[in-house]
Amino acid sequence: MRTTLPEAFPAHTPAVPQIFTIVLSHGPVTRAEIARRAGVSPAAVTKAVRPLIEAGYLVEEAGEDLPPALGRPANALRVDGGRALFIGVKVTGDSAIAVLTDLRCRIRVTRRASLDDRSPDGVLATTGELVTELLVEAEGFGVQVRGIGFAVSGDVVRTDGTVRYSPFLDWRDVPLGERAAAATGLPVTVENDVRALTVAEQWFGAGAGLTDFALVTVGAGIGCGLVVGGRVVSGAHGVAGEIGHLSIDPTGPPCHCGNRGCVEAIASDPAIVREVRARTGIHVADAAEALALARGGDTAARQVYARAGEAIGRAIGSLVNLLGPERVIISGEGLAAHDLFADRIQDAFTVSAFGTAARCEVSTHPLPFEAWARGAAATAIQSFIGSDSRSGGSGWR
């Protein structure tokens, strides 16, 4: 692998990451609008954008259709996506997907590989091959790769790149960031996969423009990314948003976390498969077969999905009561069964939400699997531009 360190983001004032992120997620945008969104003076905006324009990260373009500000032409600023490249890697229990993106997090190349060995050495070997392929692809763009992001399920310490616990990989205290950086010679950011996906959705997706929202993912597990006051939060101990481990039914099925009746133990794909087998006596091989059985009219299988929807809806209700987000976005591969549990999610949420909290919009937003790797790339971009604060903050209004 290439070991030449990429050049740093231009030296800047503390406002630069904030202002750059505003242009990244809302551009083209005028200086006046940047100042309004950032809550800073026009002079501070001018001071921040000058080195970014000189370095080629921001481009100024005439804004004929934009109103003039204070008698001056309202030229708009946008990010030059081709100025830098990043790699994002999403690791699951059985596969890895890697993407090459530009500075605007647009996917340019995608690579996939199965994981035959889930050990840290095995995962690093497999993902290393994918990264090497993408570094070769990057040479064709004539632009340097500035960083790599890894997205892994479980308890991840972003500040030092340690995976404290990943249930699907059966990892504990793995220094993934340190090992990947040593292997690639590039800056590496490691983040929980749902929080990484939330960053991408906050900047470019269904959460763009919102200061408070939640992204709930359903599938192999039940995850939740939180944006509060414009920042993706991880909490004091790095596990904020773990609604999959809310105990909905204390007498319910055991969860791998050690508790009973967790949302994940009821509504995740593996939990649904186990329950369908138990209730029907039919050995469905996977989530696809369980789904086909339910859609085929099997009453017991349909009841399993209804129960899953109720658990998800109750968890969302608790989340909305606590944080009061503007929107809850449901995504993940588990949305394949949306037609079987959507009504139960909405009904349970409505019953659980207190007062005006019920006004929160609950919507679905299917995403391709590449979006998870794109989220990993988004965290690498965060680190590069210096917007990854200790709270996990990534964006501003």
XYZ file of C-alpha atoms in Angstrom:
397
model
C 0.000 0.000 0.000
C 0.993 3.619 -0.494
C 2.530 5.155 2.640
C 2.925 8.833 1.673
C 0.924 10.920 4.123
C -1.617 13.262 2.517
C -1.288 16.997 2.870
C -3.231 18.594 5.687
C -6.364 20.666 5.389
C -5.406 24.365 5.209
C -4.504 26.018 8.520
C -7.635 27.646 9.781
C -9.559 29.514 12.431
C -11.888 27.526 14.715
C -14.832 28.503 12.493
C -13.408 26.895 9.354
C -14.699 23.306 9.882
C -18.143 24.659 10.700
C -18.237 26.931 7.664
C -16.798 24.306 5.334
C -19.405 21.780 6.483
C -22.194 24.263 5.806
C -20.972 24.712 2.250
C -20.482 20.957 1.888
C -24.038 20.081 2.913
C -25.936 23.149 1.654
C -23.869 24.586 -1.194
C -23.817 26.394 -3.446
C -24.480 28.975 -0.735
C -23.717 32.682 -0.343
C -21.511 34.178 2.338
C -24.547 35.884 3.848
C -26.358 32.570 4.168
C -23.246 30.926 5.634
C -23.047 33.679 8.256
C -26.711 33.205 9.120
C -26.445 29.438 9.469
C -23.183 29.555 11.404
C -24.190 32.447 13.650
C -20.973 34.331 12.914
C -20.158 37.697 11.371
C -19.660 38.184 7.612
C -16.061 39.146 8.402
C -15.498 35.787 10.099
C -16.880 34.018 7.042
C -14.573 35.964 4.729
C -11.562 35.145 6.916
C -12.476 31.456 6.983
C -13.183 30.931 3.300
C -10.145 32.795 1.905
C -7.569 30.008 2.561
C -10.075 27.378 1.422
C -10.545 29.152 -1.898
C -6.785 29.617 -2.291
C -6.226 25.897 -1.627
C -8.924 24.934 -4.127
C -11.330 23.340 -1.659
C -13.982 25.989 -2.227
C -14.964 27.459 -5.581
C -16.715 30.768 -6.027
C -19.294 31.011 -8.746
C -21.471 33.842 -9.969
C -24.934 33.788 -8.482
C -27.047 35.607 -11.038
C -30.214 34.113 -9.582
C -29.304 35.022 -6.001
C -30.225 38.324 -4.321
C -27.327 40.757 -3.759
C -26.081 41.234 -0.206
C -25.193 44.724 1.057
C -24.748 46.021 -2.455
C -22.207 43.355 -3.416
C -22.796 40.502 -5.869
C -24.075 37.460 -4.004
C -21.547 34.998 -5.379
C -22.122 31.473 -4.141
C -19.521 29.086 -2.748
C -19.425 25.349 -3.366
C -17.059 22.548 -2.482
C -14.852 21.234 -5.269
C -15.584 17.536 -4.824
C -12.692 16.541 -7.058
C -10.124 18.192 -4.804
C -9.687 15.097 -2.596
C -10.605 11.415 -2.373
C -11.523 9.218 0.584
C -12.100 5.537 1.226
C -14.931 4.161 3.328
C -15.072 0.558 4.540
C -18.109 -1.112 6.124
C -17.425 -4.403 7.908
C -20.226 -6.858 8.694
C -20.108 -10.316 10.175
C -19.678 -11.969 6.795
C -18.573 -9.353 4.270
C -16.803 -6.079 3.678
C -17.711 -3.326 1.255
C -15.403 -0.452 0.370
C -16.058 2.704 -1.620
C -13.919 5.443 -3.072
C -15.602 8.833 -2.731
C -14.763 12.397 -3.543
C -14.778 15.284 -1.071
C -18.543 15.629 -1.502
C -18.926 11.958 -0.548
C -20.079 10.905 -3.994
C -19.226 7.261 -4.630
C -16.809 6.779 -7.530
C -15.809 3.101 -7.195
C -17.180 0.201 -5.140
C -15.527 -3.057 -4.111
C -16.888 -6.035 -2.122
C -15.422 -9.146 -0.545
C -16.664 -11.959 1.668
C -15.155 -12.446 5.126
C -14.074 -16.013 5.631
C -12.063 -15.074 8.727
C -13.626 -12.689 11.256
C -10.508 -12.367 13.387
C -8.824 -8.934 13.374
C -5.999 -10.337 11.259
C -8.442 -11.847 8.784
C -10.550 -8.703 8.515
C -7.493 -6.496 8.088
C -6.178 -8.781 5.366
C -9.468 -8.726 3.454
C -10.124 -5.004 3.843
C -6.479 -4.297 3.070
C -6.909 -5.905 -0.329
C -9.988 -3.776 -0.997
C -8.179 -0.605 0.073
C -5.227 -1.447 -2.151
C -7.547 -1.882 -5.133
C -9.195 1.469 -4.440
C -5.845 3.233 -4.049
C -4.945 1.969 -7.516
C -8.295 3.208 -8.821
C -7.639 6.583 -7.203
C -4.492 7.032 -9.286
C -6.708 7.254 -12.341
C -8.413 10.321 -10.891
C -5.102 12.069 -10.377
C -6.095 13.042 -6.833
C -4.660 11.827 -3.565
C -6.604 9.769 -1.029
C -6.654 11.830 2.171
C -8.073 9.339 4.653
C -9.873 6.075 5.325
C -12.984 5.499 7.419
C -14.023 2.170 8.930
C -17.599 1.528 10.049
C -18.097 -1.360 12.469
C -21.120 -2.403 14.515
C -20.912 -2.284 18.279
C -19.110 -0.208 20.888
C -16.466 1.880 19.124
C -14.155 4.520 20.599
C -13.722 7.007 17.802
C -11.043 9.054 19.536
C -8.495 6.239 19.405
C -10.048 3.859 16.859
C -10.609 1.011 19.303
C -13.452 -1.464 18.816
C -14.353 -2.245 22.419
C -17.003 -4.790 21.494
C -18.531 -5.915 18.208
C -21.064 -8.737 18.603
C -21.193 -9.679 14.922
C -17.410 -9.948 14.676
C -16.941 -11.250 18.235
C -14.256 -8.635 18.843
C -13.202 -7.112 22.136
C -10.708 -4.274 22.552
C -9.294 -4.372 19.028
C -7.122 -1.335 18.116
C -8.462 -1.271 14.563
C -7.546 2.345 13.841
C -3.951 1.930 14.945
C -3.470 -1.284 12.993
C -5.145 -0.008 9.823
C -3.146 3.231 9.898
C 0.096 1.284 10.294
C -0.832 -0.925 7.345
C -1.937 1.860 4.994
C 0.161 4.827 6.030
C -2.976 6.956 5.877
C -5.095 8.639 8.568
C -7.806 6.217 9.712
C -11.104 6.997 11.431
C -13.095 4.209 13.077
C -16.734 4.769 13.994
C -19.831 2.834 14.944
C -21.580 1.944 11.699
C -24.938 3.525 12.557
C -23.337 6.791 13.686
C -21.280 6.842 10.491
C -24.431 6.368 8.414
C -26.061 9.155 10.423
C -23.254 11.544 9.478
C -23.868 10.920 5.782
C -27.630 11.312 6.204
C -27.138 14.537 8.140
C -24.934 16.046 5.468
C -26.484 14.710 2.293
C -29.591 12.622 2.991
C -32.948 12.549 4.737
C -31.625 14.488 7.731
C -30.161 17.407 5.769
C -31.269 20.724 7.217
C -32.555 19.204 10.486
C -31.004 20.072 13.835
C -32.625 17.219 15.763
C -33.387 13.822 14.259
C -32.831 10.118 14.799
C -31.882 7.409 12.335
C -33.166 3.980 13.359
C -31.760 1.014 11.465
C -33.425 -2.399 11.384
C -31.858 -5.580 10.098
C -29.140 -7.785 11.555
C -29.399 -5.559 14.623
C -31.425 -2.563 15.754
C -29.379 0.628 15.843
C -29.950 4.317 16.285
C -27.931 7.398 15.413
C -28.840 10.652 17.154
C -28.442 14.233 16.019
C -29.095 16.704 18.833
C -28.622 20.418 18.358
C -26.987 19.810 14.990
C -24.418 17.318 16.284
C -24.156 13.562 16.008
C -23.798 12.463 19.600
C -22.188 9.386 21.071
C -22.640 10.201 24.763
C -20.153 10.201 27.614
C -19.462 6.490 27.226
C -19.895 6.143 23.463
C -23.137 4.177 23.447
C -25.818 6.859 23.092
C -28.731 5.734 20.928
C -28.628 2.013 21.699
C -32.410 1.604 21.458
C -31.867 -1.970 20.319
C -31.134 -2.734 23.957
C -34.187 -1.097 25.472
C -35.960 -3.859 27.350
C -39.490 -3.764 25.947
C -40.557 -7.042 27.588
C -38.626 -8.114 30.728
C -40.024 -11.631 30.346
C -39.193 -11.776 26.651
C -36.467 -13.673 24.796
C -32.870 -13.425 25.992
C -30.620 -10.934 24.219
C -26.919 -11.375 23.536
C -26.303 -8.346 25.784
C -27.452 -10.406 28.794
C -30.890 -8.836 29.281
C -34.311 -10.086 28.243
C -36.892 -8.647 25.897
C -34.626 -6.117 24.207
C -35.911 -4.647 20.951
C -33.054 -6.390 19.155
C -34.043 -9.741 20.688
C -37.533 -9.303 19.228
C -37.217 -7.303 16.010
C -33.809 -7.991 14.459
C -33.640 -10.332 11.475
C -31.977 -13.172 13.442
C -34.569 -12.836 16.218
C -37.425 -12.924 13.720
C -35.994 -16.026 12.021
C -35.658 -17.822 15.375
C -39.204 -16.911 16.416
C -40.713 -17.903 13.072
C -39.038 -21.293 13.367
C -40.320 -21.728 16.932
C -43.898 -20.700 16.180
C -44.347 -22.467 12.849
C -42.118 -25.501 13.216
C -40.728 -24.681 9.772
C -36.956 -24.400 9.486
C -36.671 -21.174 7.512
C -33.036 -20.698 6.535
C -32.841 -16.924 6.721
C -34.757 -13.646 6.840
C -35.737 -13.925 3.178
C -37.432 -17.288 3.747
C -39.149 -16.038 6.901
C -40.434 -13.045 4.980
C -41.687 -15.221 2.119
C -43.530 -17.457 4.585
C -45.258 -14.471 6.185
C -46.183 -12.952 2.854
C -47.525 -16.316 1.825
C -50.171 -15.961 4.518
C -48.765 -17.997 7.408
C -50.586 -16.560 10.422
C -47.925 -17.389 12.999
C -45.159 -15.859 10.884
C -47.195 -12.709 10.363
C -47.695 -12.446 14.114
C -43.924 -12.491 14.583
C -43.540 -9.518 12.272
C -46.406 -7.706 13.975
C -44.700 -8.169 17.334
C -41.443 -6.873 15.864
C -43.179 -3.769 14.538
C -44.755 -3.109 17.914
C -41.378 -3.373 19.653
C -39.776 -0.945 17.203
C -42.671 1.492 17.528
C -42.533 1.449 21.331
C -38.786 2.046 21.252
C -39.231 4.987 18.897
C -41.913 6.361 21.201
C -39.514 6.247 24.144
C -36.817 7.908 22.066
C -39.132 10.721 20.964
C -40.368 11.283 24.522
C -36.791 11.674 25.755
C -35.234 13.772 22.980
C -38.087 15.303 20.977
C -36.530 15.026 17.487
C -38.100 16.644 14.437
C -37.990 13.384 12.511
C -37.244 9.705 13.011
C -35.911 8.009 9.884
C -36.158 4.230 9.653
C -33.704 2.474 7.345
C -31.708 -0.728 7.036
C -32.084 -4.060 5.257
C -34.958 -4.978 7.568
C -37.163 -2.566 5.614
C -37.722 -5.436 3.190
C -40.500 -6.430 5.604
C -41.915 -2.928 5.873
C -45.308 -3.928 4.512
C -45.699 -6.455 7.335
C -44.910 -4.223 10.293
C -45.259 -0.573 9.207
C -48.755 -0.163 10.663
C -47.723 -1.735 13.973
C -44.711 0.611 14.202
C -46.915 3.650 13.684
C -49.642 2.459 16.044
C -47.217 1.605 18.848
C -45.378 4.895 18.380
C -48.616 6.877 18.537
C -49.646 5.147 21.763
C -46.198 5.535 23.346
C -45.487 9.140 22.355
C -46.464 11.667 25.002
C -48.513 14.720 24.055
C -47.064 16.808 21.255
C -44.178 14.345 20.842
C -46.586 12.413 18.617
C -46.159 15.185 16.035
C -42.691 13.844 15.272
C -42.528 12.617 11.690
C -41.686 8.922 11.373
C -40.572 8.076 7.842
C -38.794 5.277 6.019
C -35.730 5.803 3.883
C -34.372 2.679 2.146
C -30.648 2.873 1.472
C -28.375 0.676 -0.640
C -25.750 -1.245 1.299
C -23.064 0.977 -0.206
C -24.507 3.818 1.863
C -22.981 2.298 5.003
C -19.510 2.420 3.464
C -20.255 5.942 2.254
C -20.981 6.814 5.875
C -17.536 5.527 6.803
C -16.040 7.789 4.133
C -18.029 10.701 5.567
C -16.329 10.192 8.935
C -12.949 10.258 7.207
C -13.932 13.565 5.606
C -14.984 14.820 9.048
C -11.585 13.994 10.461
C -9.779 15.564 7.516
C -11.577 18.903 7.799
C -11.432 18.870 11.587
C -15.155 18.717 12.355
C -15.066 15.521 14.419
C -15.318 16.924 17.926
C -15.275 14.772 21.051
C -19.063 14.765 21.066
C -19.109 13.285 17.604
C -20.326 16.567 16.156
C -20.469 16.719 12.418
C -22.725 19.478 11.292
C -24.316 22.807 11.846
C -27.532 24.396 10.807
